[in-house]
Amino acid sequence: MKLFVPHGLRRAGLAASAALFLHACAPNQDTPAPVVALDVSRYLAVGDSYTAGISNGGLTRTGQEYSFVNLLARQFRNAAPNASFVQPLFDGNEGSFRLAFNGYSPTGFLQAKRVPGTAVRRTVLLTSPCGPTPDTLRLLKRSSTAGTLPQNLGVPGLMLSQIDVIGLGNEASAGSTPVNPYFERLLPAGDNRTYFQVLSTAASSATFFSYFMGMDEIMPFVRSGGTCGAIPSSLPMKRAAKRILDVLTANKRPGVIVKLPAITSIPLLSQGRGTDVEARLQAYYKDNLPLYIETPFVPGVSQRITDRDYILATALPRLGQPTPVQVGSTTLMLPYGRDSRNPVRDADVLENTTEMVYITAAINDYNNFDPVPSNASTVFGLAGLARVYGLPLIDPTQNSRLFDAGFLFNNVANSISVNGVVYSAEPVRGNFFSLDYYSLTPRGNGLLANSFIAAINRAYRSNIPALDVNNLPSSAE
C-alpha cells in the first residue's frame, strides 16, 4: 500500500498553477490541520453524468478514459503507483449514442447530429410520462466489471431520489419501475440491488472518495423547459446526500465533495440568455424585431423575452425559421419566436418568474444550507455536511483564487486563458464544454480534475501533481 506523506504547502510549477481552478478549502479553516498520511490506494468516485464521463451527449470509452475522476486517479497513480481505479469501460470504440458536429445554422448557432450507439444490445419502448411519444430504453452491453463492482460509480441520469429504487439496474423491471441502463450494465443480470446498496458495498474497501452528485436530479426539468420531470426539490436531495455521505465518511474516511454549479453557467442556458439572443438575431436579420416567448401558464399567448429568460441552446438554430401557425382559418408560415403569433414554445424556454426560480432555489439550498445554530432535525446542504464531516468543499461559483490560479465554470463564460489556450463557454470551440451544451471535453475534465487536486492538496497537505490540460484532446470523439 502506497501512502502520500503530507508536507508543507508549496506552489506548483507554472503549468500546474495555471491549471488549478475553483476555490476549495476545508470548512472553517484557512490552514488545514496536519494529517499523518493520505491513503488513495482505493479511490471511490460517486456521482452521476459528470463522474461517469458523459461527453458529446453520450458515454463512450474515450469519454470514460477522460472523465475527471479517471484523470484524477491517473494523478494519484503518478505519486502512488500501487493506487488502483477500476472503471466499467466499454470495449474498443463502443458506447451509447452520442452527438457529432454538424456545422452551424445560418444564424451562427451550433448544430449537432445524433450518432447511433454501438454498445446498444436491445431497445424497449416505454410509455412516456411527458406525452404520446414513447420513451426508448436502450439497454447496453454489460461491463466486464459486473461481477466485481468498479470504483467509478458515476451513473449517467441517476437521480438522488432513485438511490433506493429496487430493480433500477434490472431490465426485467422495465415498464413497472424506472430502469437506468448505465446502472444495469454495472451489475450481473437480474440483480435487484439498489444504488445505495451497491455504493455501501463498494465503500467498504475504499480509502478515499469524491462526491459530485445532484445535477441529474435537476436536468430533466431543465432540458424539457420545465414541461416534464418533477419540479426540483432540495429537501429529498439533501436527505439522500446525507445518507450517502454517512456511508462514505464512515471510520473518518477522507474525501472531497463538490457543490453544483449555477445552472446559468451551463451553455444549455447561458448561450440562450433572452436579450442576448434577441440582439444576435436582430444583427443577423438587420431589423429590430422583438423575440417572443409563450406567457407562463397560458399556452399560445406571447410576451417579449427578458434578460432573465433563457432559451434552451438546443432550440436556438430554429429561431427565425418559418413554421406553420394556424391564425384564424388560415395557416401562415411565421418566423419562430420573431412574431407574436408564433412565440418560442414553453418547452424551449425557461422563464424567470417560475421555472428559473424553482431551479435556482433548489440548487442554492442543496449547496449552501448550513444554519447556525442547528438542531437534530436540521437537514443540511452540502456546505453544512462538509462542515459536519470536516471535508474539503469545492464551490464552482466562487470567484476567489487558490494559489494564484484562474477561474472555472462561471468564469469560463467570460473566457480564461491557460498557458495561452483560451477556454470559454462556447461548446467545442471554447475547449471546455462539449456538443451537448452541458458535459465537458477532455480538457474541461482536466480543469475539473485539477480543481479537485487543488482542494485535496490544500485540505490534506499532500502534493498530488496537476495535469497539463492543454496536452489533452479537445474532443472525446
JSON list of C-alpha atoms in Angstrom, two decimals, residues 256-382:
[
{"chain": "A", "resi": 256, "resn": "VAL", "atom": "CA", "xyz": [-13.86, 15.70, -1.18]},
{"chain": "A", "resi": 257, "resn": "ILE", "atom": "CA", "xyz": [-17.32, 16.92, -2.19]},
{"chain": "A", "resi": 258, "resn": "VAL", "atom": "CA", "xyz": [-18.49, 19.42, -4.80]},
{"chain": "A", "resi": 259, "resn": "LYS", "atom": "CA", "xyz": [-21.31, 21.90, -4.84]},
{"chain": "A", "resi": 260, "resn": "LEU", "atom": "CA", "xyz": [-23.39, 22.04, -8.02]},
{"chain": "A", "resi": 261, "resn": "PRO", "atom": "CA", "xyz": [-22.53, 24.79, -10.49]},
{"chain": "A", "resi": 262, "resn": "ALA", "atom": "CA", "xyz": [-25.01, 27.61, -11.07]},
{"chain": "A", "resi": 263, "resn": "ILE", "atom": "CA", "xyz": [-27.43, 26.46, -13.75]},
{"chain": "A", "resi": 264, "resn": "THR", "atom": "CA", "xyz": [-26.87, 29.66, -15.74]},
{"chain": "A", "resi": 265, "resn": "SER", "atom": "CA", "xyz": [-23.16, 28.78, -16.08]},
{"chain": "A", "resi": 266, "resn": "ILE", "atom": "CA", "xyz": [-24.10, 25.78, -18.25]},
{"chain": "A", "resi": 267, "resn": "PRO", "atom": "CA", "xyz": [-24.17, 26.64, -22.01]},
{"chain": "A", "resi": 268, "resn": "LEU", "atom": "CA", "xyz": [-27.54, 24.95, -22.40]},
{"chain": "A", "resi": 269, "resn": "LEU", "atom": "CA", "xyz": [-28.83, 28.11, -20.75]},
{"chain": "A", "resi": 270, "resn": "SER", "atom": "CA", "xyz": [-26.02, 30.68, -20.92]},
{"chain": "A", "resi": 271, "resn": "GLN", "atom": "CA", "xyz": [-25.93, 30.52, -24.73]},
{"chain": "A", "resi": 272, "resn": "GLY", "atom": "CA", "xyz": [-29.64, 31.36, -24.79]},
{"chain": "A", "resi": 273, "resn": "ARG", "atom": "CA", "xyz": [-29.96, 34.36, -22.50]},
{"chain": "A", "resi": 274, "resn": "GLY", "atom": "CA", "xyz": [-33.04, 36.13, -23.77]},
{"chain": "A", "resi": 275, "resn": "THR", "atom": "CA", "xyz": [-32.00, 39.65, -24.73]},
{"chain": "A", "resi": 276, "resn": "ASP", "atom": "CA", "xyz": [-28.58, 38.46, -25.97]},
{"chain": "A", "resi": 277, "resn": "VAL", "atom": "CA", "xyz": [-30.26, 36.08, -28.40]},
{"chain": "A", "resi": 278, "resn": "GLU", "atom": "CA", "xyz": [-32.72, 38.78, -29.46]},
{"chain": "A", "resi": 279, "resn": "ALA", "atom": "CA", "xyz": [-29.86, 41.14, -30.26]},
{"chain": "A", "resi": 280, "resn": "ARG", "atom": "CA", "xyz": [-27.96, 38.44, -32.15]},
{"chain": "A", "resi": 281, "resn": "LEU", "atom": "CA", "xyz": [-30.98, 37.71, -34.34]},
{"chain": "A", "resi": 282, "resn": "GLN", "atom": "CA", "xyz": [-31.60, 41.40, -34.97]},
{"chain": "A", "resi": 283, "resn": "ALA", "atom": "CA", "xyz": [-27.98, 41.79, -36.09]},
{"chain": "A", "resi": 284, "resn": "TYR", "atom": "CA", "xyz": [-28.29, 38.83, -38.45]},
{"chain": "A", "resi": 285, "resn": "TYR", "atom": "CA", "xyz": [-31.63, 39.86, -39.98]},
{"chain": "A", "resi": 286, "resn": "LYS", "atom": "CA", "xyz": [-30.77, 43.60, -39.85]},
{"chain": "A", "resi": 287, "resn": "ASP", "atom": "CA", "xyz": [-34.05, 44.56, -38.18]},
{"chain": "A", "resi": 288, "resn": "ASN", "atom": "CA", "xyz": [-35.45, 45.41, -34.75]},
{"chain": "A", "resi": 289, "resn": "LEU", "atom": "CA", "xyz": [-38.00, 42.63, -34.36]},
{"chain": "A", "resi": 290, "resn": "PRO", "atom": "CA", "xyz": [-38.54, 41.50, -30.75]},
{"chain": "A", "resi": 291, "resn": "LEU", "atom": "CA", "xyz": [-38.20, 37.90, -29.62]},
{"chain": "A", "resi": 292, "resn": "TYR", "atom": "CA", "xyz": [-41.37, 36.44, -28.12]},
{"chain": "A", "resi": 293, "resn": "ILE", "atom": "CA", "xyz": [-41.95, 33.54, -25.73]},
{"chain": "A", "resi": 294, "resn": "GLU", "atom": "CA", "xyz": [-45.15, 31.91, -24.52]},
{"chain": "A", "resi": 295, "resn": "THR", "atom": "CA", "xyz": [-46.63, 33.53, -21.45]},
{"chain": "A", "resi": 296, "resn": "PRO", "atom": "CA", "xyz": [-46.29, 31.19, -18.45]},
{"chain": "A", "resi": 297, "resn": "PHE", "atom": "CA", "xyz": [-49.41, 29.11, -17.82]},
{"chain": "A", "resi": 298, "resn": "VAL", "atom": "CA", "xyz": [-51.13, 30.50, -20.95]},
{"chain": "A", "resi": 299, "resn": "PRO", "atom": "CA", "xyz": [-50.10, 28.44, -24.00]},
{"chain": "A", "resi": 300, "resn": "GLY", "atom": "CA", "xyz": [-50.16, 30.37, -27.25]},
{"chain": "A", "resi": 301, "resn": "VAL", "atom": "CA", "xyz": [-50.19, 33.80, -25.61]},
{"chain": "A", "resi": 302, "resn": "SER", "atom": "CA", "xyz": [-46.94, 35.66, -26.09]},
{"chain": "A", "resi": 303, "resn": "GLN", "atom": "CA", "xyz": [-44.76, 38.13, -24.24]},
{"chain": "A", "resi": 304, "resn": "ARG", "atom": "CA", "xyz": [-41.45, 39.74, -25.11]},
{"chain": "A", "resi": 305, "resn": "ILE", "atom": "CA", "xyz": [-38.41, 37.93, -23.78]},
{"chain": "A", "resi": 306, "resn": "THR", "atom": "CA", "xyz": [-36.34, 39.45, -20.95]},
{"chain": "A", "resi": 307, "resn": "ASP", "atom": "CA", "xyz": [-32.70, 39.17, -19.92]},
{"chain": "A", "resi": 308, "resn": "ARG", "atom": "CA", "xyz": [-33.73, 36.73, -17.17]},
{"chain": "A", "resi": 309, "resn": "ASP", "atom": "CA", "xyz": [-35.44, 34.26, -19.53]},
{"chain": "A", "resi": 310, "resn": "TYR", "atom": "CA", "xyz": [-33.33, 31.54, -21.14]},
{"chain": "A", "resi": 311, "resn": "ILE", "atom": "CA", "xyz": [-33.99, 29.77, -24.41]},
{"chain": "A", "resi": 312, "resn": "LEU", "atom": "CA", "xyz": [-32.53, 26.26, -24.42]},
{"chain": "A", "resi": 313, "resn": "ALA", "atom": "CA", "xyz": [-29.46, 26.18, -26.65]},
{"chain": "A", "resi": 314, "resn": "THR", "atom": "CA", "xyz": [-30.86, 23.13, -28.46]},
{"chain": "A", "resi": 315, "resn": "ALA", "atom": "CA", "xyz": [-33.69, 25.35, -29.78]},
{"chain": "A", "resi": 316, "resn": "LEU", "atom": "CA", "xyz": [-31.51, 28.23, -30.97]},
{"chain": "A", "resi": 317, "resn": "PRO", "atom": "CA", "xyz": [-30.98, 27.03, -34.59]},
{"chain": "A", "resi": 318, "resn": "ARG", "atom": "CA", "xyz": [-34.76, 27.02, -35.10]},
{"chain": "A", "resi": 319, "resn": "LEU", "atom": "CA", "xyz": [-35.28, 30.64, -34.11]},
{"chain": "A", "resi": 320, "resn": "GLY", "atom": "CA", "xyz": [-36.41, 32.80, -37.00]},
{"chain": "A", "resi": 321, "resn": "GLN", "atom": "CA", "xyz": [-37.17, 29.79, -39.20]},
{"chain": "A", "resi": 322, "resn": "PRO", "atom": "CA", "xyz": [-40.66, 29.84, -40.77]},
{"chain": "A", "resi": 323, "resn": "THR", "atom": "CA", "xyz": [-43.03, 27.34, -39.17]},
{"chain": "A", "resi": 324, "resn": "PRO", "atom": "CA", "xyz": [-46.74, 26.80, -39.85]},
{"chain": "A", "resi": 325, "resn": "VAL", "atom": "CA", "xyz": [-49.13, 28.56, -37.48]},
{"chain": "A", "resi": 326, "resn": "GLN", "atom": "CA", "xyz": [-52.91, 28.45, -37.52]},
{"chain": "A", "resi": 327, "resn": "VAL", "atom": "CA", "xyz": [-54.21, 32.04, -37.46]},
{"chain": "A", "resi": 328, "resn": "GLY", "atom": "CA", "xyz": [-58.00, 32.02, -37.60]},
{"chain": "A", "resi": 329, "resn": "SER", "atom": "CA", "xyz": [-58.93, 29.84, -40.54]},
{"chain": "A", "resi": 330, "resn": "THR", "atom": "CA", "xyz": [-55.59, 30.37, -42.29]},
{"chain": "A", "resi": 331, "resn": "THR", "atom": "CA", "xyz": [-52.25, 28.61, -41.92]},
{"chain": "A", "resi": 332, "resn": "LEU", "atom": "CA", "xyz": [-49.39, 31.08, -42.08]},
{"chain": "A", "resi": 333, "resn": "MET", "atom": "CA", "xyz": [-45.64, 30.48, -42.22]},
{"chain": "A", "resi": 334, "resn": "LEU", "atom": "CA", "xyz": [-44.27, 32.72, -39.47]},
{"chain": "A", "resi": 335, "resn": "PRO", "atom": "CA", "xyz": [-40.71, 33.10, -38.12]},
{"chain": "A", "resi": 336, "resn": "TYR", "atom": "CA", "xyz": [-40.34, 31.05, -34.95]},
{"chain": "A", "resi": 337, "resn": "GLY", "atom": "CA", "xyz": [-40.09, 33.38, -31.97]},
{"chain": "A", "resi": 338, "resn": "ARG", "atom": "CA", "xyz": [-39.95, 36.55, -34.06]},
{"chain": "A", "resi": 339, "resn": "ASP", "atom": "CA", "xyz": [-43.68, 37.04, -34.46]},
{"chain": "A", "resi": 340, "resn": "SER", "atom": "CA", "xyz": [-46.06, 37.41, -31.51]},
{"chain": "A", "resi": 341, "resn": "ARG", "atom": "CA", "xyz": [-48.34, 34.84, -33.17]},
{"chain": "A", "resi": 342, "resn": "ASN", "atom": "CA", "xyz": [-45.54, 32.24, -33.18]},
{"chain": "A", "resi": 343, "resn": "PRO", "atom": "CA", "xyz": [-43.74, 32.63, -29.84]},
{"chain": "A", "resi": 344, "resn": "VAL", "atom": "CA", "xyz": [-40.99, 30.31, -28.60]},
{"chain": "A", "resi": 345, "resn": "ARG", "atom": "CA", "xyz": [-42.93, 27.47, -27.05]},
{"chain": "A", "resi": 346, "resn": "ASP", "atom": "CA", "xyz": [-42.72, 26.80, -23.34]},
{"chain": "A", "resi": 347, "resn": "ALA", "atom": "CA", "xyz": [-40.75, 23.56, -23.82]},
{"chain": "A", "resi": 348, "resn": "ASP", "atom": "CA", "xyz": [-37.92, 25.54, -25.44]},
{"chain": "A", "resi": 349, "resn": "VAL", "atom": "CA", "xyz": [-37.51, 28.19, -22.75]},
{"chain": "A", "resi": 350, "resn": "LEU", "atom": "CA", "xyz": [-37.06, 28.57, -19.01]},
{"chain": "A", "resi": 351, "resn": "GLU", "atom": "CA", "xyz": [-38.79, 31.75, -17.93]},
{"chain": "A", "resi": 352, "resn": "ASN", "atom": "CA", "xyz": [-37.76, 33.81, -14.96]},
{"chain": "A", "resi": 353, "resn": "THR", "atom": "CA", "xyz": [-40.96, 34.09, -12.90]},
{"chain": "A", "resi": 354, "resn": "THR", "atom": "CA", "xyz": [-41.40, 30.42, -12.01]},
{"chain": "A", "resi": 355, "resn": "GLU", "atom": "CA", "xyz": [-39.11, 27.86, -13.66]},
{"chain": "A", "resi": 356, "resn": "MET", "atom": "CA", "xyz": [-35.80, 29.65, -13.06]},
{"chain": "A", "resi": 357, "resn": "VAL", "atom": "CA", "xyz": [-36.93, 30.42, -9.52]},
{"chain": "A", "resi": 358, "resn": "TYR", "atom": "CA", "xyz": [-37.59, 26.73, -8.80]},
{"chain": "A", "resi": 359, "resn": "ILE", "atom": "CA", "xyz": [-34.24, 25.60, -10.23]},
{"chain": "A", "resi": 360, "resn": "THR", "atom": "CA", "xyz": [-32.12, 28.30, -8.62]},
{"chain": "A", "resi": 361, "resn": "ALA", "atom": "CA", "xyz": [-33.76, 27.87, -5.21]},
{"chain": "A", "resi": 362, "resn": "ALA", "atom": "CA", "xyz": [-33.26, 24.09, -5.25]},
{"chain": "A", "resi": 363, "resn": "ILE", "atom": "CA", "xyz": [-29.58, 24.33, -6.20]},
{"chain": "A", "resi": 364, "resn": "ASN", "atom": "CA", "xyz": [-28.83, 27.10, -3.71]},
{"chain": "A", "resi": 365, "resn": "ASP", "atom": "CA", "xyz": [-30.46, 25.25, -0.81]},
{"chain": "A", "resi": 366, "resn": "TYR", "atom": "CA", "xyz": [-28.85, 21.91, -1.71]},
{"chain": "A", "resi": 367, "resn": "ASN", "atom": "CA", "xyz": [-25.46, 23.58, -1.97]},
{"chain": "A", "resi": 368, "resn": "ASN", "atom": "CA", "xyz": [-25.45, 26.06, 0.86]},
{"chain": "A", "resi": 369, "resn": "PHE", "atom": "CA", "xyz": [-27.94, 25.34, 3.67]},
{"chain": "A", "resi": 370, "resn": "ASP", "atom": "CA", "xyz": [-25.88, 25.45, 6.85]},
{"chain": "A", "resi": 371, "resn": "PRO", "atom": "CA", "xyz": [-27.83, 27.13, 9.69]},
{"chain": "A", "resi": 372, "resn": "VAL", "atom": "CA", "xyz": [-26.01, 28.09, 12.87]},
{"chain": "A", "resi": 373, "resn": "PRO", "atom": "CA", "xyz": [-27.18, 27.15, 15.40]},
{"chain": "A", "resi": 374, "resn": "SER", "atom": "CA", "xyz": [-28.76, 23.91, 14.17]},
{"chain": "A", "resi": 375, "resn": "ASN", "atom": "CA", "xyz": [-30.55, 21.02, 15.85]},
{"chain": "A", "resi": 376, "resn": "ALA", "atom": "CA", "xyz": [-31.13, 17.30, 15.42]},
{"chain": "A", "resi": 377, "resn": "SER", "atom": "CA", "xyz": [-33.89, 17.87, 12.86]},
{"chain": "A", "resi": 378, "resn": "THR", "atom": "CA", "xyz": [-31.78, 20.13, 10.60]},
{"chain": "A", "resi": 379, "resn": "VAL", "atom": "CA", "xyz": [-31.31, 18.77, 7.07]},
{"chain": "A", "resi": 380, "resn": "PHE", "atom": "CA", "xyz": [-28.02, 20.29, 5.94]},
{"chain": "A", "resi": 381, "resn": "GLY", "atom": "CA", "xyz": [-26.97, 21.21, 2.44]},
{"chain": "A", "resi": 382, "resn": "LEU", "atom": "CA", "xyz": [-23.53, 20.30, 1.13]}
]
